[in-house]
mmCIF file of C-alpha atoms in Angstrom:
data_model
loop_
_atom_site.group_PDB
_atom_site.id
_atom_site.type_symbol
_atom_site.label_atom_id
_atom_site.label_comp_id
_atom_site.label_asym_id
_atom_site.label_seq_id
_atom_site.Cartn_x
_atom_site.Cartn_y
_atom_site.Cartn_z
ATOM 1 C CA MET A 1 132.848 69.495 101.934
ATOM 2 C CA SER A 2 135.479 69.175 104.689
ATOM 3 C CA ARG A 3 134.549 70.428 108.135
ATOM 4 C CA PRO A 4 137.103 73.344 108.198
ATOM 5 C CA THR A 5 135.889 74.538 104.787
ATOM 6 C CA GLY A 6 132.295 74.367 105.942
ATOM 7 C CA ARG A 7 133.178 76.439 109.003
ATOM 8 C CA VAL A 8 134.897 79.078 106.847
ATOM 9 C CA LEU A 9 131.753 79.378 104.745
ATOM 10 C CA THR A 10 129.645 79.565 107.902
ATOM 11 C CA LEU A 11 131.889 82.373 109.134
ATOM 12 C CA LEU A 12 131.325 84.228 105.859
ATOM 13 C CA GLU A 13 127.572 83.789 106.211
ATOM 14 C CA LEU A 14 127.669 85.187 109.750
ATOM 15 C CA LEU A 15 129.672 88.222 108.656
ATOM 16 C CA GLN A 16 127.345 88.841 105.708
ATOM 17 C CA SER A 17 124.417 89.286 108.089
ATOM 18 C CA GLY A 18 125.892 92.684 108.987
ATOM 19 C CA GLY A 19 127.380 94.456 111.956
ATOM 20 C CA VAL A 20 130.362 93.568 114.093
ATOM 21 C CA ARG A 21 130.643 89.976 115.299
ATOM 22 C CA THR A 22 132.684 89.536 118.472
ATOM 23 C CA MET A 23 135.376 86.923 118.753
ATOM 24 C CA ALA A 24 133.454 85.152 121.530
ATOM 25 C CA GLU A 25 130.270 85.047 119.433
ATOM 26 C CA LEU A 26 132.037 83.678 116.359
ATOM 27 C CA ALA A 27 133.919 81.052 118.368
ATOM 28 C CA ASP A 28 130.687 79.918 119.994
ATOM 29 C CA ARG A 29 128.740 79.745 116.708
ATOM 30 C CA LEU A 30 131.551 77.841 114.941
ATOM 31 C CA GLY A 31 132.402 75.571 117.890
ATOM 32 C CA VAL A 32 136.097 76.460 117.828
ATOM 33 C CA ASP A 33 138.520 78.591 119.848
ATOM 34 C CA GLY A 34 139.553 82.189 119.133
ATOM 35 C CA ARG A 35 142.821 81.187 117.507
ATOM 36 C CA THR A 36 140.969 79.047 114.975
ATOM 37 C CA VAL A 37 138.554 81.906 114.243
ATOM 38 C CA ARG A 38 141.521 84.132 113.379
ATOM 39 C CA ARG A 39 142.862 81.424 111.067
ATOM 40 C CA TYR A 40 139.463 81.220 109.296
ATOM 41 C CA VAL A 41 139.431 85.003 108.922
ATOM 42 C CA ASP A 42 142.879 84.863 107.308
ATOM 43 C CA GLN A 43 141.569 82.298 104.825
ATOM 44 C CA LEU A 44 138.729 84.618 103.835
ATOM 45 C CA ILE A 45 141.164 87.499 103.383
ATOM 46 C CA ASP A 46 143.327 85.259 101.154
ATOM 47 C CA LEU A 47 140.188 84.797 99.003
ATOM 48 C CA ASP A 48 139.892 88.618 98.657
ATOM 49 C CA VAL A 49 136.895 88.792 100.979
ATOM 50 C CA PRO A 50 137.255 92.209 102.680
ATOM 51 C CA VAL A 51 137.155 91.286 106.385
ATOM 52 C CA GLU A 52 138.413 93.890 108.825
ATOM 53 C CA ALA A 53 139.163 93.707 112.527
ATOM 54 C CA VAL A 54 137.435 96.133 114.900
ATOM 55 C CA ARG A 55 139.381 96.936 118.063
ATOM 56 C CA GLY A 56 138.002 97.946 121.436
ATOM 57 C CA ARG A 57 135.734 96.589 124.129
ATOM 58 C CA TYR A 58 133.042 95.600 121.635
ATOM 59 C CA GLY A 59 135.430 94.780 118.828
ATOM 60 C CA GLY A 60 135.520 91.758 116.602
ATOM 61 C CA TYR A 61 135.209 91.258 112.847
ATOM 62 C CA ARG A 62 133.000 92.699 110.107
ATOM 63 C CA LEU A 63 132.887 92.813 106.347
ATOM 64 C CA ALA A 64 134.446 95.986 104.997
ATOM 65 C CA SER A 65 133.362 97.735 101.829
ATOM 66 C CA GLY A 66 135.316 95.887 99.165
ATOM 67 C CA TYR A 67 136.091 96.702 95.551
ATOM 68 C CA ARG A 68 133.827 93.870 94.442
ATOM 69 C CA LEU A 69 130.860 91.929 95.764
ATOM 70 C CA PRO A 70 132.047 89.132 98.081
ATOM 71 C CA PRO A 71 130.739 85.596 97.652
ATOM 72 C CA LEU A 72 127.146 85.325 98.846
ATOM 73 C CA MET A 73 125.449 82.478 100.663
ATOM 74 C CA PHE A 74 121.667 82.155 100.831
ATOM 75 C CA SER A 75 119.429 79.989 102.929
ATOM 76 C CA ASP A 76 116.406 78.399 101.231
ATOM 77 C CA ASP A 77 114.131 81.217 102.374
ATOM 78 C CA GLU A 78 116.616 83.909 101.286
ATOM 79 C CA ALA A 79 117.102 82.400 97.823
ATOM 80 C CA LEU A 80 113.341 82.192 97.314
ATOM 81 C CA ALA A 81 112.898 85.795 98.495
ATOM 82 C CA VAL A 82 115.563 87.084 96.085
ATOM 83 C CA LEU A 83 114.205 85.239 93.043
ATOM 84 C CA LEU A 84 110.594 86.183 93.778
ATOM 85 C CA GLY A 85 111.693 89.779 94.329
ATOM 86 C CA LEU A 86 113.438 89.873 90.947
ATOM 87 C CA LEU A 87 110.413 88.338 89.245
ATOM 88 C CA ALA A 88 107.939 90.712 90.907
ATOM 89 C CA GLY A 89 110.158 93.715 90.249
ATOM 90 C CA ARG A 90 110.451 92.852 86.561
ATOM 91 C CA ARG A 91 106.674 92.474 86.182
ATOM 92 C CA SER A 92 105.836 95.668 88.078
ATOM 93 C CA GLY A 93 108.408 97.907 86.401
ATOM 94 C CA LEU A 94 110.596 98.246 89.508
ATOM 95 C CA THR A 95 113.798 97.191 87.760
ATOM 96 C CA THR A 96 116.000 99.327 85.543
ATOM 97 C CA THR A 97 116.046 96.772 82.700
ATOM 98 C CA ASP A 98 114.545 93.342 82.137
ATOM 99 C CA THR A 99 117.974 92.087 81.062
ATOM 100 C CA ALA A 100 119.598 92.984 84.392
ATOM 101 C CA SER A 101 116.966 91.171 86.452
ATOM 102 C CA GLU A 102 117.009 88.140 84.153
ATOM 103 C CA THR A 103 120.794 87.767 84.244
ATOM 104 C CA ALA A 104 120.875 88.259 88.022
ATOM 105 C CA ALA A 105 118.227 85.548 88.494
ATOM 106 C CA ALA A 106 120.092 83.239 86.120
ATOM 107 C CA LYS A 107 123.355 83.659 88.058
ATOM 108 C CA ILE A 108 121.661 82.832 91.352
ATOM 109 C CA ARG A 109 119.856 79.784 89.989
ATOM 110 C CA ARG A 110 122.993 78.486 88.310
ATOM 111 C CA VAL A 111 124.873 78.117 91.601
ATOM 112 C CA LEU A 112 121.996 76.777 93.694
ATOM 113 C CA PRO A 113 122.167 73.180 94.893
ATOM 114 C CA HIS A 114 120.041 70.893 92.749
ATOM 115 C CA ARG A 115 117.624 70.151 95.595
ATOM 116 C CA LEU A 116 116.960 73.831 96.280
ATOM 117 C CA ALA A 117 116.788 74.758 92.583
ATOM 118 C CA ARG A 118 114.160 72.075 92.026
ATOM 119 C CA ARG A 119 112.049 73.381 94.914
ATOM 120 C CA LEU A 120 112.265 76.972 93.657
ATOM 121 C CA ASP A 121 111.330 75.885 90.143
ATOM 122 C CA THR A 122 108.238 74.227 91.591
ATOM 123 C CA VAL A 123 107.173 77.517 93.176
ATOM 124 C CA LEU A 124 107.865 79.597 90.067
ATOM 125 C CA GLU A 125 106.061 77.138 87.773
ATOM 126 C CA SER A 126 103.025 77.115 90.072
ATOM 127 C CA LEU A 127 102.883 80.893 90.455
ATOM 128 C CA ALA A 128 100.318 82.998 88.572
ATOM 129 C CA PHE A 129 99.836 86.773 88.584
ATOM 130 C CA THR A 130 96.531 88.620 88.334
ATOM 131 C CA ALA A 131 98.183 91.741 86.874
ATOM 132 C CA ALA A 132 99.731 91.894 83.429
ATOM 133 C CA PRO A 133 103.530 92.329 83.147
ATOM 134 C CA GLY A 134 104.749 95.899 83.406
ATOM 135 C CA GLU A 135 104.636 97.720 80.094
ATOM 136 C CA PHE A 136 106.585 100.831 81.044
ATOM 137 C CA ALA A 137 110.200 101.645 80.298
ATOM 138 C CA GLY A 138 112.550 101.525 83.267
ATOM 139 C CA PRO A 139 115.052 104.257 84.114
ATOM 140 C CA ASP A 140 118.677 104.140 83.101
ATOM 141 C CA ALA A 141 120.658 102.574 85.942
ATOM 142 C CA GLU A 142 123.347 105.285 85.921
ATOM 143 C CA VAL A 143 120.708 108.027 85.945
ATOM 144 C CA LEU A 144 118.906 106.354 88.860
ATOM 145 C CA LEU A 145 122.118 106.032 90.901
ATOM 146 C CA THR A 146 123.173 109.619 90.181
ATOM 147 C CA VAL A 147 119.785 111.055 91.128
ATOM 148 C CA ALA A 148 119.615 108.933 94.287
ATOM 149 C CA ASP A 149 123.052 110.155 95.371
ATOM 150 C CA ALA A 150 121.982 113.768 94.781
ATOM 151 C CA VAL A 151 118.832 113.224 96.857
ATOM 152 C CA ARG A 152 120.750 111.728 99.745
ATOM 153 C CA HIS A 153 123.432 114.438 99.853
ATOM 154 C CA SER A 154 121.206 117.390 98.775
ATOM 155 C CA ARG A 155 123.371 118.143 95.749
ATOM 156 C CA PRO A 156 122.029 120.058 92.707
ATOM 157 C CA LEU A 157 121.617 118.190 89.435
ATOM 158 C CA SER A 158 121.636 119.005 85.758
ATOM 159 C CA ILE A 159 119.384 116.695 83.749
ATOM 160 C CA ARG A 160 118.727 116.181 80.033
ATOM 161 C CA TYR A 161 114.976 115.660 79.740
ATOM 162 C CA THR A 162 112.481 114.856 76.982
ATOM 163 C CA ASP A 163 108.901 115.883 77.778
ATOM 164 C CA ARG A 164 105.701 114.196 76.564
ATOM 165 C CA GLU A 165 105.646 116.442 73.487
ATOM 166 C CA GLY A 166 109.117 115.254 72.494
ATOM 167 C CA ARG A 167 110.827 118.531 73.403
ATOM 168 C CA ARG A 168 114.347 118.160 74.749
ATOM 169 C CA SER A 169 115.960 120.432 77.299
ATOM 170 C CA GLU A 170 118.732 120.587 79.870
ATOM 171 C CA ARG A 171 117.684 122.003 83.219
ATOM 172 C CA PRO A 172 118.825 122.211 86.843
ATOM 173 C CA LEU A 173 116.988 120.348 89.580
ATOM 174 C CA HIS A 174 117.032 120.210 93.357
ATOM 175 C CA ALA A 175 115.840 116.615 93.766
ATOM 176 C CA TYR A 176 113.927 115.818 96.975
ATOM 177 C CA GLY A 177 113.033 112.160 96.423
ATOM 178 C CA ILE A 178 112.492 109.242 94.052
ATOM 179 C CA VAL A 179 109.028 107.700 93.865
ATOM 180 C CA ALA A 180 107.932 104.449 92.192
ATOM 181 C CA HIS A 181 104.247 104.605 91.276
ATOM 182 C CA ALA A 182 102.102 102.369 89.057
ATOM 183 C CA GLY A 183 105.052 100.872 87.202
ATOM 184 C CA ARG A 184 106.893 104.157 86.607
ATOM 185 C CA TRP A 185 109.742 105.957 88.388
ATOM 186 C CA TYR A 186 109.603 109.674 89.189
ATOM 187 C CA VAL A 187 111.894 112.251 90.757
ATOM 188 C CA THR A 188 110.331 115.263 92.448
ATOM 189 C CA GLY A 189 112.039 118.501 93.357
ATOM 190 C CA THR A 190 112.343 122.191 92.525
ATOM 191 C CA ASP A 191 113.704 124.015 89.485
ATOM 192 C CA PRO A 192 116.003 126.577 91.186
ATOM 193 C CA GLU A 193 116.023 128.904 88.157
ATOM 194 C CA VAL A 194 112.281 129.589 88.317
ATOM 195 C CA GLY A 195 111.574 128.481 91.893
ATOM 196 C CA GLU A 196 108.765 126.108 90.865
ATOM 197 C CA ASP A 197 108.015 122.521 91.871
ATOM 198 C CA ARG A 198 108.798 119.906 89.260
ATOM 199 C CA THR A 199 108.234 116.162 88.874
ATOM 200 C CA PHE A 200 110.000 114.240 86.109
ATOM 201 C CA ARG A 201 109.744 110.691 84.836
ATOM 202 C CA LEU A 202 113.104 109.012 85.296
ATOM 203 C CA ASP A 203 112.829 107.030 82.049
ATOM 204 C CA ARG A 204 112.691 110.356 80.154
ATOM 205 C CA ILE A 205 115.960 111.574 81.678
ATOM 206 C CA ALA A 206 118.739 110.785 79.200
ATOM 207 C CA ALA A 207 121.589 111.895 81.459
ATOM 208 C CA ALA A 208 122.117 113.391 84.889
ATOM 209 C CA ARG A 209 125.211 114.954 86.412
ATOM 210 C CA THR A 210 125.890 116.334 89.874
ATOM 211 C CA LEU A 211 126.673 120.041 90.217
ATOM 212 C CA SER A 212 128.689 121.785 92.906
ATOM 213 C CA GLY A 213 127.043 123.224 95.980
ATOM 214 C CA SER A 214 124.121 122.013 98.066
ATOM 215 C CA PHE A 215 120.534 122.913 98.954
ATOM 216 C CA GLU A 216 118.109 122.406 101.820
ATOM 217 C CA ALA A 217 114.944 120.381 101.208
ATOM 218 C CA PRO A 218 111.677 121.689 102.731
ATOM 219 C CA ALA A 219 110.981 120.350 106.220
ATOM 220 C CA GLY A 220 108.359 117.618 106.465
ATOM 221 C CA LEU A 221 108.310 116.983 102.730
ATOM 222 C CA ASP A 222 106.605 113.742 101.603
ATOM 223 C CA PRO A 223 107.870 112.986 98.055
ATOM 224 C CA ALA A 224 105.306 110.219 97.452
ATOM 225 C CA ARG A 225 102.347 112.412 98.415
ATOM 226 C CA ARG A 226 103.765 115.249 96.336
ATOM 227 C CA VAL A 227 103.980 113.077 93.221
ATOM 228 C CA VAL A 228 100.512 111.583 93.716
ATOM 229 C CA SER A 229 98.839 114.941 94.292
ATOM 230 C CA GLY A 230 100.606 116.318 91.236
ATOM 231 C CA PHE A 231 98.734 113.886 88.985
ATOM 232 C CA ALA A 232 95.414 115.404 90.043
ATOM 233 C CA THR A 233 96.532 118.922 89.076
ATOM 234 C CA ALA A 234 98.445 118.079 85.896
ATOM 235 C CA ASP A 235 97.890 120.354 82.907
ATOM 236 C CA TYR A 236 95.392 118.303 80.887
ATOM 237 C CA ARG A 237 92.753 119.518 78.440
ATOM 238 C CA HIS A 238 89.746 119.724 80.793
ATOM 239 C CA HIS A 239 89.545 121.340 84.230
ATOM 240 C CA VAL A 240 86.655 119.696 86.069
ATOM 241 C CA THR A 241 85.011 121.003 89.231
ATOM 242 C CA LEU A 242 82.303 119.002 91.012
ATOM 243 C CA ARG A 243 80.498 119.073 94.334
ATOM 244 C CA ILE A 244 79.626 115.674 95.732
ATOM 245 C CA HIS A 245 77.670 114.906 98.907
ATOM 246 C CA GLY A 246 79.291 111.935 100.591
ATOM 247 C CA THR A 247 82.278 110.819 102.628
ATOM 248 C CA ALA A 248 85.877 111.400 101.627
ATOM 249 C CA GLU A 249 86.480 107.641 101.834
ATOM 250 C CA GLY A 250 83.561 106.867 99.537
ATOM 251 C CA ILE A 251 84.624 109.429 96.959
ATOM 252 C CA ARG A 252 88.247 108.292 97.139
ATOM 253 C CA SER A 253 87.113 104.737 96.328
ATOM 254 C CA ARG A 254 86.265 105.961 92.811
ATOM 255 C CA LEU A 255 88.388 109.108 92.509
ATOM 256 C CA PRO A 256 91.722 108.443 94.265
ATOM 257 C CA ALA A 257 94.288 111.093 95.148
ATOM 258 C CA THR A 258 96.117 110.445 91.894
ATOM 259 C CA VAL A 259 93.015 111.593 89.994
ATOM 260 C CA ALA A 260 91.241 114.263 92.062
ATOM 261 C CA ALA A 261 91.724 116.751 94.879
ATOM 262 C CA LEU A 262 89.062 117.004 97.620
ATOM 263 C CA GLU A 263 88.090 120.061 99.643
ATOM 264 C CA GLU A 264 85.264 120.436 102.138
ATOM 265 C CA THR A 265 82.680 123.050 101.190
ATOM 266 C CA ASP A 266 79.350 124.448 102.347
ATOM 267 C CA SER A 267 75.953 123.001 101.409
ATOM 268 C CA VAL A 268 75.125 123.535 97.772
ATOM 269 C CA ALA A 269 72.009 123.618 95.617
ATOM 270 C CA ASP A 270 71.863 122.792 91.940
ATOM 271 C CA ALA A 271 70.262 124.994 89.299
ATOM 272 C CA ASP A 272 66.777 123.555 89.895
ATOM 273 C CA GLY A 273 66.737 123.834 93.690
ATOM 274 C CA PRO A 274 68.171 121.926 96.646
ATOM 275 C CA ALA A 275 70.125 118.802 95.799
ATOM 276 C CA THR A 276 68.118 115.671 96.453
ATOM 277 C CA GLY A 277 69.070 112.081 96.995
ATOM 278 C CA PRO A 278 69.433 109.517 99.732
ATOM 279 C CA ALA A 279 70.669 110.922 103.012
ATOM 280 C CA ALA A 280 73.371 108.299 103.157
ATOM 281 C CA GLY A 281 74.643 105.451 101.040
ATOM 282 C CA PRO A 282 74.482 101.839 102.170
ATOM 283 C CA GLY A 283 76.718 101.164 105.135
ATOM 284 C CA THR A 284 77.661 104.829 105.661
ATOM 285 C CA ASP A 285 77.232 107.136 108.622
ATOM 286 C CA PRO A 286 74.924 110.039 107.663
ATOM 287 C CA ALA A 287 76.740 112.327 110.082
ATOM 288 C CA ALA A 288 80.027 111.695 108.244
ATOM 289 C CA GLU A 289 78.639 112.790 104.878
ATOM 290 C CA ARG A 290 79.081 116.371 103.726
ATOM 291 C CA TRP A 291 79.494 118.394 100.579
ATOM 292 C CA LEU A 292 83.001 118.076 99.138
ATOM 293 C CA ARG A 293 84.444 120.025 96.243
ATOM 294 C CA VAL A 294 86.217 117.722 93.815
ATOM 295 C CA GLU A 295 88.696 119.129 91.296
ATOM 296 C CA LEU A 296 90.525 117.185 88.636
ATOM 297 C CA ARG A 297 92.057 117.561 85.227
ATOM 298 C CA ALA A 298 91.485 115.125 82.409
ATOM 299 C CA GLU A 299 92.340 114.736 78.759
ATOM 300 C CA ARG A 300 88.936 113.097 78.129
ATOM 301 C CA LEU A 301 85.581 113.333 79.912
ATOM 302 C CA ASP A 302 83.738 110.225 78.694
ATOM 303 C CA TRP A 303 84.956 108.079 81.621
ATOM 304 C CA LEU A 304 83.543 110.398 84.285
ATOM 305 C CA PRO A 305 79.724 109.839 83.959
ATOM 306 C CA PRO A 306 79.985 106.096 84.785
ATOM 307 C CA VAL A 307 82.247 106.898 87.744
ATOM 308 C CA LEU A 308 79.808 109.469 89.107
ATOM 309 C CA ALA A 309 76.918 107.031 88.654
ATOM 310 C CA SER A 310 78.826 104.334 90.565
ATOM 311 C CA LEU A 311 79.181 106.685 93.559
ATOM 312 C CA ASP A 312 75.368 106.856 93.867
ATOM 313 C CA ARG A 313 75.595 110.182 95.720
ATOM 314 C CA PRO A 314 74.060 113.624 94.973
ATOM 315 C CA PHE A 315 76.447 115.745 92.924
ATOM 316 C CA VAL A 316 76.592 119.028 91.009
ATOM 317 C CA VAL A 317 78.715 119.640 87.922
ATOM 318 C CA GLU A 318 80.149 123.145 88.195
ATOM 319 C CA ARG A 319 82.283 122.932 85.075
ATOM 320 C CA PRO A 320 82.666 122.213 82.250
ATOM 321 C CA ASP A 321 79.249 122.289 80.577
ATOM 322 C CA GLU A 322 80.399 119.499 78.287
ATOM 323 C CA LEU A 323 80.569 117.116 81.261
ATOM 324 C CA ARG A 324 77.040 118.037 82.333
ATOM 325 C CA ASP A 325 75.796 117.158 78.846
ATOM 326 C CA LEU A 326 77.670 113.843 78.938
ATOM 327 C CA VAL A 327 76.131 112.955 82.310
ATOM 328 C CA ILE A 328 72.615 113.678 81.039
ATOM 329 C CA ALA A 329 73.211 111.622 77.882
ATOM 330 C CA PHE A 330 74.591 108.750 79.962
ATOM 331 C CA ALA A 331 71.542 108.811 82.261
ATOM 332 C CA ASP A 332 69.207 108.816 79.227
ATOM 333 C CA ARG A 333 70.982 105.768 77.783
ATOM 334 C CA LEU A 334 70.676 103.881 81.087
ATOM 335 C CA ALA A 335 66.970 104.719 81.340
ATOM 336 C CA SER A 336 66.329 103.719 77.735
ATOM 337 C CA ARG A 337 68.079 100.370 78.185
ATOM 338 C CA ALA A 338 66.219 99.687 81.418
ATOM 339 C CA ARG A 339 62.879 100.335 79.727
ATOM 340 C CA ARG A 340 63.758 97.972 76.854
ATOM 341 C CA ALA A 341 64.697 95.285 79.337
#
């Protein structure tokens, strides 16, 4: 590569880092005078790279928004970060389609110098993941972009949605935010026709279009917390209410916010008298323990007795009776197996 060509590419790399680069800064970084910098800028413009001049005291050059992506240049660290990001996103469900991430990675690797490509291949071949590849469907790219634009500009949406029962509907939505959680994408907002909060899976939205008008999102809204807390109150078959004596942190270690809601309550006694049990679990502060009401909804109950046993804290099952019976049966099985041992 000739020295002038190398300097033109270096200029492009500097401009791609963002912001306005002054003439003095560019001349210093390239080791040339201002007139030569202008000539290099003209060469980039001839290649359809959208460089624009910024006038004024702090003026210089910057990349303008072009009609197509300009040529990109990556350092070794940047190339590795992009490829690892595409790989991790594909495995965790944070890409719209596997095909898009695969083709993007292939394009980057195809133009890498042989030395760098060999080093990146060494990393990728040596890399192992503890989690299985994502198994969930990604959202449609056009739907994702449309919803994101509506969130940013507080514009109403109309979406075509298919619920978990397979029912299809078209409904309005004031979208407050997009949340990626556990391999799935969600949009949370309000249905303006009924004035109720709604959270939808993006992969179940077949189409989305922006409507006229605007809305105002609630102040201090946290979309991620809203989505997570919604899982704990979802309309499943069983409504479970417990009282557990322990710390919020200890209970959350087995029943996270996506599963259960916690509320502090007064001391409680079970049907046979005061609740008994150790005053505090190992490594806990007795003063920090208190009775907490735990509410959750679940389609099945058979997973709860082992979870409650793993907490090793006094608890009372308020409802349903079916869970109380399952806990007793689970305790009987443990005792029977211990005696046989």
